């Protein structure tokens, strides 16, 4: 699949680059087709650079083949540059994903003033283009994944469409309290601030609240404030009017606030929002109006705000990194999702549900998990929380050749003894010693293998007899 699957995003990025830097921009895909551009390049979208000839040995074709950036402040003197339109300078940066070159972003100067800017701010421009290239690549990967998932008997995306409190797994007292509070406030219009470490399920909780609210038939719009470059975030949130800046879309663009009108706007990673946009967001929340870039008058919006963060906003306030007035405006109803390590009683249920979800989605019959493998998973501290559980189970199902998940199919990071909990079995000395002994045996068997020969090597490595090894394996439940 080509970058054309995200052509709208590509054009938005081109427009944003030009708006920020006042330099003309063009973006080509891996076939040299222009799929985004401003100024003279906007009219050429759909045509090909260098006649679409990947063997021309001109600049773009070479950059696409070798994946290198290109900087030239005198294109007229470069035999490999076709400066037929009077280009005076160019910085070209590759768009890469999974080791492949998907296309190129070209930043072009047509005046001496623009050329001087490129000469004196080369480092800053390269850094900015790198961020834009990463943004496009990220959007491409997500779109590619979504297309693949939409073609599966059971789609993982269905979990977002069917978000509900029942899908927030956990029978621990802490999670019961989270669900109870969320249900209590779902029907109101009050602003909610969800806090918790990465991977705890803040997005799912926000969607579930929306689904239980009176706004459930209206849009749920999500914005990740950490994933969108600062120069794009303002137009993403508040939109812009036609003609707001050079290269703007002909009819302007609606921001996320307007798209979420009468529904819910989820501001994820709110702690990463730049200070100057925090001011504008606070004004929007207070007035219930947005000011699109270039607009003559504000626009009324009816939006319920749910924000989320994995950062300590109160500490950020002390460091002058987050506005206190915005924090109080957001923190009307706080909901904290505790990390998985603080509620180990939830882990087994989550593991079983995730196995079922991924095995069905991948069309692979997995009937359960062996005792050894479950013990390892229950012993791990899960710094990545539920998201890390999902990643580990997805990996194991891919690796597993039998009908059940075995210890050998788990990721190395999970099975490494140094990562495991020491207090899972018991707080008694005997229980803790057995837990450590079990970890040591599992690690040795992982290195040497679980075959007869592997167990012989393990016994030799541990300086115990084979009979002792087998006896301790039976006592500790190692198969």
Short mmCIF file of C-alpha atoms in Angstrom, two decimals:
data_model
loop_
_atom_site.label_atom_id
_atom_site.label_comp_id
_atom_site.label_asym_id
_atom_site.label_seq_id
_atom_site.Cartn_x
_atom_site.Cartn_y
_atom_site.Cartn_z
CA UNK A 1 0.00 0.00 0.00
CA UNK A 2 1.13 3.53 -0.84
CA UNK A 3 1.06 6.77 1.13
CA UNK A 4 -1.99 7.60 -0.96
CA UNK A 5 -4.11 5.78 1.66
CA UNK A 6 -3.50 8.80 3.91
CA UNK A 7 -3.48 11.46 1.19
CA UNK A 8 -5.62 13.84 3.26
CA UNK A 9 -3.16 13.68 6.15
CA UNK A 10 -0.22 14.14 3.79
CA UNK A 11 -1.76 17.30 2.34
CA UNK A 12 -2.52 18.63 5.82
CA UNK A 13 1.12 18.11 6.79
CA UNK A 14 2.31 19.91 3.63
CA UNK A 15 0.02 22.85 4.42
CA UNK A 16 1.18 22.94 8.04
CA UNK A 17 4.86 22.93 7.05
CA UNK A 18 4.36 25.85 4.70
CA UNK A 19 2.29 27.74 7.27
CA UNK A 20 5.02 27.29 9.87
CA UNK A 21 8.09 27.88 7.71
CA UNK A 22 6.83 29.97 4.76
CA UNK A 23 8.64 27.70 2.34
CA UNK A 24 7.00 25.71 -0.44
CA UNK A 25 6.54 22.02 0.22
CA UNK A 26 5.99 18.94 -1.86
CA UNK A 27 5.57 15.34 -0.75
CA UNK A 28 6.03 12.38 -3.10
CA UNK A 29 5.36 8.69 -2.60
CA UNK A 30 7.67 5.77 -3.40
CA UNK A 31 6.67 5.96 -7.08
CA UNK A 32 7.63 9.66 -7.36
CA UNK A 33 3.96 10.70 -7.54
CA UNK A 34 3.23 14.05 -5.91
CA UNK A 35 0.60 13.40 -3.23
CA UNK A 36 0.86 16.63 -1.24
CA UNK A 37 2.02 20.14 -1.94
CA UNK A 38 1.62 23.88 -1.55
CA UNK A 39 2.02 26.76 -3.93
CA UNK A 40 2.90 25.57 -7.43
CA UNK A 41 3.11 21.98 -6.21
CA UNK A 42 -0.52 21.91 -5.11
CA UNK A 43 -1.58 22.14 -8.74
CA UNK A 44 0.72 19.24 -9.60
CA UNK A 45 -0.74 16.74 -7.13
CA UNK A 46 -1.29 13.49 -8.99
CA UNK A 47 1.56 14.09 -11.47
CA UNK A 48 5.07 12.63 -11.21
CA UNK A 49 8.42 14.14 -10.36
CA UNK A 50 11.36 13.17 -12.60
CA UNK A 51 8.78 11.68 -15.00
CA UNK A 52 8.25 8.83 -12.57
CA UNK A 53 11.54 7.27 -13.70
CA UNK A 54 13.16 5.51 -10.74
CA UNK A 55 16.26 4.83 -12.86
CA UNK A 56 16.84 8.46 -13.79
CA UNK A 57 19.58 8.87 -11.16
CA UNK A 58 18.15 12.29 -10.36
CA UNK A 59 17.86 13.47 -6.75
CA UNK A 60 14.44 12.13 -5.76
CA UNK A 61 14.88 8.71 -7.34
CA UNK A 62 18.27 8.32 -5.63
CA UNK A 63 16.92 9.45 -2.26
CA UNK A 64 14.06 6.97 -2.51
CA UNK A 65 16.49 4.16 -3.31
CA UNK A 66 19.09 4.91 -0.64
CA UNK A 67 16.87 6.45 2.04
CA UNK A 68 19.21 9.41 2.60
CA UNK A 69 18.31 13.06 3.07
CA UNK A 70 19.46 15.64 0.51
CA UNK A 71 20.52 19.24 1.08
CA UNK A 72 21.50 21.60 -1.75
CA UNK A 73 21.79 25.38 -1.68
CA UNK A 74 22.88 25.66 -5.36
CA UNK A 75 20.72 23.22 -7.38
CA UNK A 76 21.62 24.94 -10.64
CA UNK A 77 25.17 23.58 -10.27
CA UNK A 78 24.08 20.00 -9.54
CA UNK A 79 24.02 17.70 -12.55
CA UNK A 80 21.65 15.38 -10.68
CA UNK A 81 19.10 18.10 -9.90
CA UNK A 82 16.50 19.15 -12.45
CA UNK A 83 16.10 22.82 -11.48
CA UNK A 84 13.79 23.65 -14.35
CA UNK A 85 11.45 25.80 -12.20
CA UNK A 86 14.14 28.07 -10.80
CA UNK A 87 14.63 26.32 -7.48
CA UNK A 88 17.35 28.05 -5.42
CA UNK A 89 17.66 25.56 -2.56
CA UNK A 90 16.08 22.36 -1.28
CA UNK A 91 16.10 20.11 1.74
CA UNK A 92 14.68 16.67 1.04
CA UNK A 93 13.91 14.22 3.86
CA UNK A 94 12.82 10.55 3.53
CA UNK A 95 9.64 9.15 5.09
CA UNK A 96 10.42 5.72 6.52
CA UNK A 97 8.46 2.94 8.23
CA UNK A 98 9.66 -0.53 9.19
CA UNK A 99 12.92 0.01 7.32
CA UNK A 100 11.22 0.93 4.02
CA UNK A 101 11.21 4.33 2.31
CA UNK A 102 7.58 5.37 1.76
CA UNK A 103 8.26 8.73 0.15
CA UNK A 104 9.97 12.09 0.52
CA UNK A 105 9.27 15.56 1.89
CA UNK A 106 10.82 18.35 -0.12
CA UNK A 107 11.27 21.88 1.28
CA UNK A 108 12.02 24.28 -1.57
CA UNK A 109 13.22 27.91 -1.77
CA UNK A 110 12.34 30.08 -4.76
CA UNK A 111 13.58 33.44 -3.44
CA UNK A 112 16.92 34.55 -2.04
CA UNK A 113 15.20 35.34 1.25
CA UNK A 114 13.88 31.78 1.49
CA UNK A 115 17.28 30.40 0.50
CA UNK A 116 19.01 32.38 3.26
CA UNK A 117 16.53 31.06 5.81
CA UNK A 118 17.36 27.51 4.73
CA UNK A 119 21.11 28.17 4.94
CA UNK A 120 21.02 29.73 8.41
CA UNK A 121 18.42 27.38 9.93
CA UNK A 122 19.42 24.10 8.34
CA UNK A 123 19.59 22.14 11.59
CA UNK A 124 16.20 23.37 12.81
CA UNK A 125 14.59 22.65 9.43
CA UNK A 126 16.03 19.14 9.29
CA UNK A 127 14.75 18.43 12.81
CA UNK A 128 11.30 19.75 11.88
CA UNK A 129 11.16 17.70 8.68
CA UNK A 130 12.19 14.61 10.63
CA UNK A 131 9.21 15.16 12.96
CA UNK A 132 6.87 15.62 10.00
CA UNK A 133 8.22 12.49 8.31
CA UNK A 134 7.71 10.51 11.52
CA UNK A 135 4.16 11.85 11.82
CA UNK A 136 3.30 10.75 8.28
CA UNK A 137 4.91 7.35 8.81
CA UNK A 138 2.98 6.88 12.05
CA UNK A 139 -0.33 7.76 10.38
CA UNK A 140 0.49 5.37 7.54
CA UNK A 141 1.25 2.48 9.90
CA UNK A 142 -2.00 3.05 11.82
CA UNK A 143 -4.06 3.26 8.62
CA UNK A 144 -2.38 0.16 7.20
CA UNK A 145 -3.09 -1.73 10.43
CA UNK A 146 -6.71 -0.58 10.46
CA UNK A 147 -7.24 -1.76 6.89
CA UNK A 148 -5.79 -5.18 7.76
CA UNK A 149 -7.82 -5.47 10.91
CA UNK A 150 -11.03 -4.49 9.13
CA UNK A 151 -10.52 -7.53 6.88
CA UNK A 152 -10.28 -10.08 9.81
CA UNK A 153 -13.79 -12.92 11.01
CA UNK A 154 -13.24 -10.96 14.36
CA UNK A 155 -11.64 -7.30 14.39
CA UNK A 156 -9.69 -6.00 17.35
CA UNK A 157 -11.11 -2.58 16.53
CA UNK A 158 -14.51 -3.87 17.59
CA UNK A 159 -13.40 -3.40 21.18
CA UNK A 160 -13.42 0.36 20.60
CA UNK A 161 -16.82 0.32 18.92
CA UNK A 162 -18.29 -1.74 21.74
CA UNK A 163 -16.55 0.02 24.62
CA UNK A 164 -18.40 -0.59 27.87
CA UNK A 165 -17.70 -0.87 31.56
CA UNK A 166 -17.94 -4.66 31.21
CA UNK A 167 -14.83 -4.58 29.02
CA UNK A 168 -12.83 -2.89 31.79
CA UNK A 169 -11.54 -6.07 33.36
CA UNK A 170 -10.74 -6.61 37.00
CA UNK A 171 -12.49 -7.83 40.12
CA UNK A 172 -10.16 -6.06 42.55
CA UNK A 173 -11.58 -3.53 44.97
CA UNK A 174 -9.66 -0.75 43.20
CA UNK A 175 -11.17 -1.55 39.79
CA UNK A 176 -14.63 -1.96 41.25
CA UNK A 177 -14.25 1.58 42.60
CA UNK A 178 -13.10 2.88 39.20
CA UNK A 179 -16.14 1.37 37.46
CA UNK A 180 -18.50 2.60 40.17
CA UNK A 181 -17.28 6.19 39.98
CA UNK A 182 -17.29 6.19 36.17
CA UNK A 183 -20.88 4.92 36.07
CA UNK A 184 -21.95 7.58 38.57
CA UNK A 185 -20.63 10.45 36.47
CA UNK A 186 -21.28 9.09 32.96
CA UNK A 187 -24.66 10.79 32.60
CA UNK A 188 -23.45 14.25 33.66
CA UNK A 189 -21.69 16.86 31.53
CA UNK A 190 -18.92 17.52 34.03
CA UNK A 191 -15.30 17.42 32.90
CA UNK A 192 -13.36 14.29 33.88
CA UNK A 193 -9.61 13.87 34.38
CA UNK A 194 -8.40 10.27 34.14
CA UNK A 195 -4.93 9.60 35.55
CA UNK A 196 -2.85 6.45 35.43
CA UNK A 197 0.32 4.96 34.00
CA UNK A 198 0.68 4.20 30.31
CA UNK A 199 -1.18 1.07 29.32
CA UNK A 200 -3.72 1.06 32.14
CA UNK A 201 -6.70 1.60 29.82
CA UNK A 202 -7.47 5.32 30.10
CA UNK A 203 -8.72 5.44 26.51
CA UNK A 204 -11.09 2.49 27.03
CA UNK A 205 -12.48 4.06 30.20
CA UNK A 206 -13.11 7.36 28.38
CA UNK A 207 -14.93 5.57 25.55
CA UNK A 208 -16.97 3.56 28.04
CA UNK A 209 -18.07 6.73 29.83
CA UNK A 210 -19.15 8.21 26.49
CA UNK A 211 -21.10 5.06 25.61
CA UNK A 212 -22.98 5.26 28.92
CA UNK A 213 -23.74 8.97 28.57
CA UNK A 214 -26.66 10.80 26.96
CA UNK A 215 -24.19 11.79 24.22
CA UNK A 216 -23.65 8.19 23.10
CA UNK A 217 -25.30 8.81 19.70
CA UNK A 218 -23.02 11.78 19.04
CA UNK A 219 -19.30 11.76 18.10
CA UNK A 220 -16.48 10.58 20.33
CA UNK A 221 -13.40 12.41 19.07
CA UNK A 222 -9.94 11.54 20.41
CA UNK A 223 -6.81 13.70 20.25
CA UNK A 224 -3.41 12.51 21.48
CA UNK A 225 -1.68 15.73 22.50
CA UNK A 226 1.72 13.99 22.61
CA UNK A 227 1.52 12.47 19.13
CA UNK A 228 0.82 15.66 17.16
CA UNK A 229 3.68 18.12 16.58
CA UNK A 230 3.23 21.44 18.34
CA UNK A 231 2.88 23.38 15.11
CA UNK A 232 -0.04 21.20 14.01
CA UNK A 233 -1.83 20.82 17.33
CA UNK A 234 -3.54 24.22 17.31
CA UNK A 235 -5.12 23.70 13.88
CA UNK A 236 -6.04 20.11 14.83
CA UNK A 237 -7.91 21.27 17.91
CA UNK A 238 -9.44 24.55 16.78
CA UNK A 239 -9.40 24.37 12.96
CA UNK A 240 -8.86 27.24 10.56
CA UNK A 241 -10.81 29.36 8.10
CA UNK A 242 -10.23 29.36 4.35
CA UNK A 243 -7.35 31.61 3.42
CA UNK A 244 -6.05 31.64 6.99
CA UNK A 245 -2.49 31.15 5.76
CA UNK A 246 -0.54 30.32 2.62
CA UNK A 247 -1.38 26.83 1.41
CA UNK A 248 -4.47 26.43 3.62
CA UNK A 249 -7.17 24.09 2.37
CA UNK A 250 -9.55 25.86 0.02
CA UNK A 251 -12.56 25.51 2.30
CA UNK A 252 -10.73 25.68 5.61
CA UNK A 253 -10.74 22.88 8.17
CA UNK A 254 -12.91 21.99 11.12
CA UNK A 255 -11.06 21.43 14.38
CA UNK A 256 -11.63 18.54 16.77
CA UNK A 257 -13.84 20.69 19.00
CA UNK A 258 -16.25 21.35 16.15
CA UNK A 259 -16.12 17.72 15.01
CA UNK A 260 -17.06 16.65 18.55
CA UNK A 261 -19.96 19.11 18.81
CA UNK A 262 -22.75 17.65 21.00
CA UNK A 263 -20.48 14.69 21.73
CA UNK A 264 -17.32 13.97 23.73
CA UNK A 265 -13.77 15.22 23.12
CA UNK A 266 -11.06 13.03 24.65
CA UNK A 267 -7.80 14.92 25.22
CA UNK A 268 -5.28 12.16 25.80
CA UNK A 269 -1.80 12.94 27.20
CA UNK A 270 -2.98 16.41 28.21
CA UNK A 271 0.24 16.89 30.18
CA UNK A 272 2.12 17.20 26.87
CA UNK A 273 0.11 20.17 25.63
CA UNK A 274 2.32 23.27 25.11
CA UNK A 275 1.78 26.12 27.57
CA UNK A 276 0.58 28.62 24.95
CA UNK A 277 -2.13 26.21 23.81
CA UNK A 278 -3.14 25.55 27.41
CA UNK A 279 -4.20 29.22 27.55
CA UNK A 280 -6.37 28.86 24.46
CA UNK A 281 -7.84 25.58 25.71
CA UNK A 282 -8.76 27.17 29.05
CA UNK A 283 -10.49 30.02 27.26
CA UNK A 284 -12.41 27.53 25.13
CA UNK A 285 -13.54 25.53 28.18
CA UNK A 286 -14.68 28.67 30.00
CA UNK A 287 -16.54 30.29 27.11
CA UNK A 288 -17.70 27.11 25.33
CA UNK A 289 -16.50 28.74 22.13
CA UNK A 290 -13.55 28.10 19.82
CA UNK A 291 -11.54 30.56 17.77
CA UNK A 292 -10.47 28.88 14.51
CA UNK A 293 -7.26 30.31 13.06
CA UNK A 294 -8.17 33.23 10.82
CA UNK A 295 -11.79 33.41 12.01
CA UNK A 296 -13.52 36.76 12.46
CA UNK A 297 -15.71 35.60 15.33
CA UNK A 298 -15.76 32.64 17.73
CA UNK A 299 -17.86 29.55 17.13
CA UNK A 300 -20.17 28.05 19.77
CA UNK A 301 -19.51 24.40 20.68
CA UNK A 302 -21.27 21.95 23.00
CA UNK A 303 -18.62 19.42 23.98
CA UNK A 304 -18.02 17.27 27.03
CA UNK A 305 -14.31 17.06 27.87
CA UNK A 306 -12.56 13.96 29.16
CA UNK A 307 -8.81 14.44 29.62
CA UNK A 308 -6.18 11.88 30.53
CA UNK A 309 -2.53 11.85 31.50
CA UNK A 310 0.21 9.60 32.85
CA UNK A 311 2.06 12.58 34.30
CA UNK A 312 1.93 14.22 37.71
CA UNK A 313 0.19 17.47 36.79
CA UNK A 314 0.53 18.92 40.29
CA UNK A 315 4.31 18.50 40.09
CA UNK A 316 4.25 20.06 36.61
CA UNK A 317 2.36 23.02 38.07
CA UNK A 318 5.11 23.49 40.65
CA UNK A 319 7.65 23.49 37.83
CA UNK A 320 5.60 26.00 35.80
CA UNK A 321 5.03 23.40 33.07
CA UNK A 322 1.25 23.21 33.43
CA UNK A 323 -1.26 25.94 34.20
CA UNK A 324 -2.91 25.65 37.59
CA UNK A 325 -6.15 27.26 36.39
CA UNK A 326 -6.44 24.74 33.55
CA UNK A 327 -5.75 21.87 35.97
CA UNK A 328 -8.65 22.95 38.22
CA UNK A 329 -10.90 23.33 35.18
CA UNK A 330 -10.08 19.76 34.05
CA UNK A 331 -9.95 18.08 37.44
CA UNK A 332 -13.65 18.44 38.26
CA UNK A 333 -14.12 14.68 38.54
CA UNK A 334 -10.82 12.83 39.00
CA UNK A 335 -10.62 9.10 38.28
CA UNK A 336 -7.37 7.24 38.91
CA UNK A 337 -6.69 3.84 37.35
CA UNK A 338 -4.16 1.97 39.52
CA UNK A 339 -1.26 0.12 37.85
CA UNK A 340 -1.54 -3.62 37.35
CA UNK A 341 1.21 -4.37 39.89
CA UNK A 342 -1.02 -2.93 42.63
CA UNK A 343 -3.91 -5.27 41.76
CA UNK A 344 -2.35 -8.67 40.97
CA UNK A 345 -5.70 -10.36 41.67
CA UNK A 346 -6.94 -8.94 38.34
CA UNK A 347 -4.11 -10.39 36.28
CA UNK A 348 -5.33 -13.94 35.66
CA UNK A 349 -8.72 -12.79 34.37
CA UNK A 350 -7.05 -10.25 32.07
CA UNK A 351 -4.63 -12.89 30.70
CA UNK A 352 -7.46 -15.31 29.94
CA UNK A 353 -9.57 -12.64 28.23
CA UNK A 354 -6.63 -11.39 26.16
CA UNK A 355 -5.78 -14.96 25.04
CA UNK A 356 -9.35 -15.40 23.85
CA UNK A 357 -9.37 -12.03 22.08
CA UNK A 358 -6.13 -12.48 20.17
CA UNK A 359 -6.55 -16.15 19.33
CA UNK A 360 -9.92 -15.41 17.70
CA UNK A 361 -8.61 -12.31 15.95
CA UNK A 362 -5.61 -14.20 14.55
CA UNK A 363 -7.63 -17.27 13.59
CA UNK A 364 -5.50 -19.53 15.76
CA UNK A 365 -6.95 -22.06 18.18
CA UNK A 366 -5.42 -21.58 21.60
CA UNK A 367 -7.31 -23.42 24.32
CA UNK A 368 -5.46 -22.09 27.34
CA UNK A 369 -2.14 -21.65 29.04
CA UNK A 370 0.12 -24.11 30.82
CA UNK A 371 0.68 -23.78 34.56
CA UNK A 372 4.37 -22.83 34.16
CA UNK A 373 3.58 -20.07 31.70
CA UNK A 374 0.79 -18.70 33.88
CA UNK A 375 3.10 -18.71 36.90
CA UNK A 376 5.66 -16.65 35.00
CA UNK A 377 3.02 -14.16 33.88
CA UNK A 378 1.64 -13.87 37.40
CA UNK A 379 5.17 -13.31 38.74
CA UNK A 380 6.07 -10.47 36.37
CA UNK A 381 5.63 -6.86 37.53
CA UNK A 382 4.10 -5.52 34.27
CA UNK A 383 5.56 -2.00 34.06
CA UNK A 384 3.63 -1.59 30.79
CA UNK A 385 0.36 -2.61 32.45
CA UNK A 386 -2.54 -4.06 30.40
CA UNK A 387 -1.01 -2.95 27.09
CA UNK A 388 2.13 -4.94 27.90
CA UNK A 389 -0.02 -7.98 28.75
CA UNK A 390 -1.64 -7.71 25.33
CA UNK A 391 1.73 -7.42 23.60
CA UNK A 392 3.13 -10.44 25.47
CA UNK A 393 0.11 -12.63 24.72
CA UNK A 394 0.05 -11.58 21.05
CA UNK A 395 3.74 -12.51 20.81
CA UNK A 396 3.16 -15.86 22.52
CA UNK A 397 0.25 -16.78 20.25
CA UNK A 398 2.40 -15.98 17.20
CA UNK A 399 5.23 -18.15 18.52
CA UNK A 400 3.11 -21.03 19.84
CA UNK A 401 2.83 -24.14 17.68
CA UNK A 402 0.65 -26.17 20.04
CA UNK A 403 -2.88 -25.53 21.26
CA UNK A 404 -1.82 -23.99 24.57
CA UNK A 405 0.60 -21.23 25.51
CA UNK A 406 3.80 -22.64 27.00
CA UNK A 407 6.56 -20.87 28.89
CA UNK A 408 8.96 -21.17 25.94
CA UNK A 409 6.64 -19.05 23.79
CA UNK A 410 6.67 -16.05 26.11
CA UNK A 411 8.91 -13.02 25.36
CA UNK A 412 12.43 -13.18 26.81
CA UNK A 413 11.81 -10.00 28.78
CA UNK A 414 8.95 -11.68 30.62
CA UNK A 415 10.78 -14.93 31.40
CA UNK A 416 13.97 -13.22 32.61
CA UNK A 417 14.27 -14.03 36.34
CA UNK A 418 15.45 -10.54 37.30
CA UNK A 419 12.09 -9.09 36.24
CA UNK A 420 9.91 -11.46 38.27
CA UNK A 421 8.12 -10.71 41.51
CA UNK A 422 9.60 -12.35 44.59
CA UNK A 423 6.49 -12.15 46.74
CA UNK A 424 3.91 -13.85 44.55
CA UNK A 425 3.61 -17.21 46.35
CA UNK A 426 4.00 -16.25 49.98
CA UNK A 427 5.55 -13.77 52.31
CA UNK A 428 6.99 -16.59 54.38
CA UNK A 429 10.69 -17.36 54.09
CA UNK A 430 9.90 -20.80 52.60
CA UNK A 431 7.59 -19.34 49.97
CA UNK A 432 10.06 -16.66 48.94
CA UNK A 433 12.96 -19.15 48.74
CA UNK A 434 10.87 -21.47 46.56
CA UNK A 435 9.93 -18.58 44.30
CA UNK A 436 13.61 -17.68 43.82
CA UNK A 437 14.55 -21.34 43.28
CA UNK A 438 11.83 -21.74 40.68
CA UNK A 439 13.04 -18.68 38.79
CA UNK A 440 16.60 -20.04 38.76
CA UNK A 441 15.48 -23.43 37.43
CA UNK A 442 13.29 -21.89 34.74
CA UNK A 443 16.11 -19.61 33.60
CA UNK A 444 18.54 -22.53 33.37
CA UNK A 445 16.04 -24.66 31.45
CA UNK A 446 15.41 -21.76 29.09
CA UNK A 447 19.12 -21.50 28.35
CA UNK A 448 19.73 -25.22 27.98
CA UNK A 449 16.39 -26.48 26.66
CA UNK A 450 13.73 -28.75 28.16
CA UNK A 451 14.78 -31.92 26.31
CA UNK A 452 16.48 -34.76 28.19
CA UNK A 453 19.86 -33.51 27.05
CA UNK A 454 18.91 -29.96 27.97
CA UNK A 455 17.95 -31.04 31.49
CA UNK A 456 21.28 -32.86 31.83
CA UNK A 457 23.08 -29.66 30.88
CA UNK A 458 20.94 -27.67 33.32
CA UNK A 459 21.72 -30.06 36.19
CA UNK A 460 25.43 -29.81 35.39
CA UNK A 461 25.26 -26.03 35.20
CA UNK A 462 23.48 -25.85 38.57
CA UNK A 463 25.89 -28.42 40.08
CA UNK A 464 23.12 -30.75 41.20
CA UNK A 465 22.27 -34.32 40.21
CA UNK A 466 19.69 -35.04 37.53
CA UNK A 467 17.47 -36.76 40.07
CA UNK A 468 17.58 -33.65 42.28
CA UNK A 469 16.69 -31.49 39.31
CA UNK A 470 13.65 -33.64 38.46
CA UNK A 471 12.56 -33.76 42.11
CA UNK A 472 12.74 -29.99 42.53
CA UNK A 473 10.94 -29.46 39.21
CA UNK A 474 8.06 -31.66 40.42
CA UNK A 475 7.95 -29.90 43.79
CA UNK A 476 7.86 -26.46 42.18
CA UNK A 477 5.34 -27.39 39.49
CA UNK A 478 7.75 -27.14 36.55
CA UNK A 479 6.94 -29.48 33.69
#
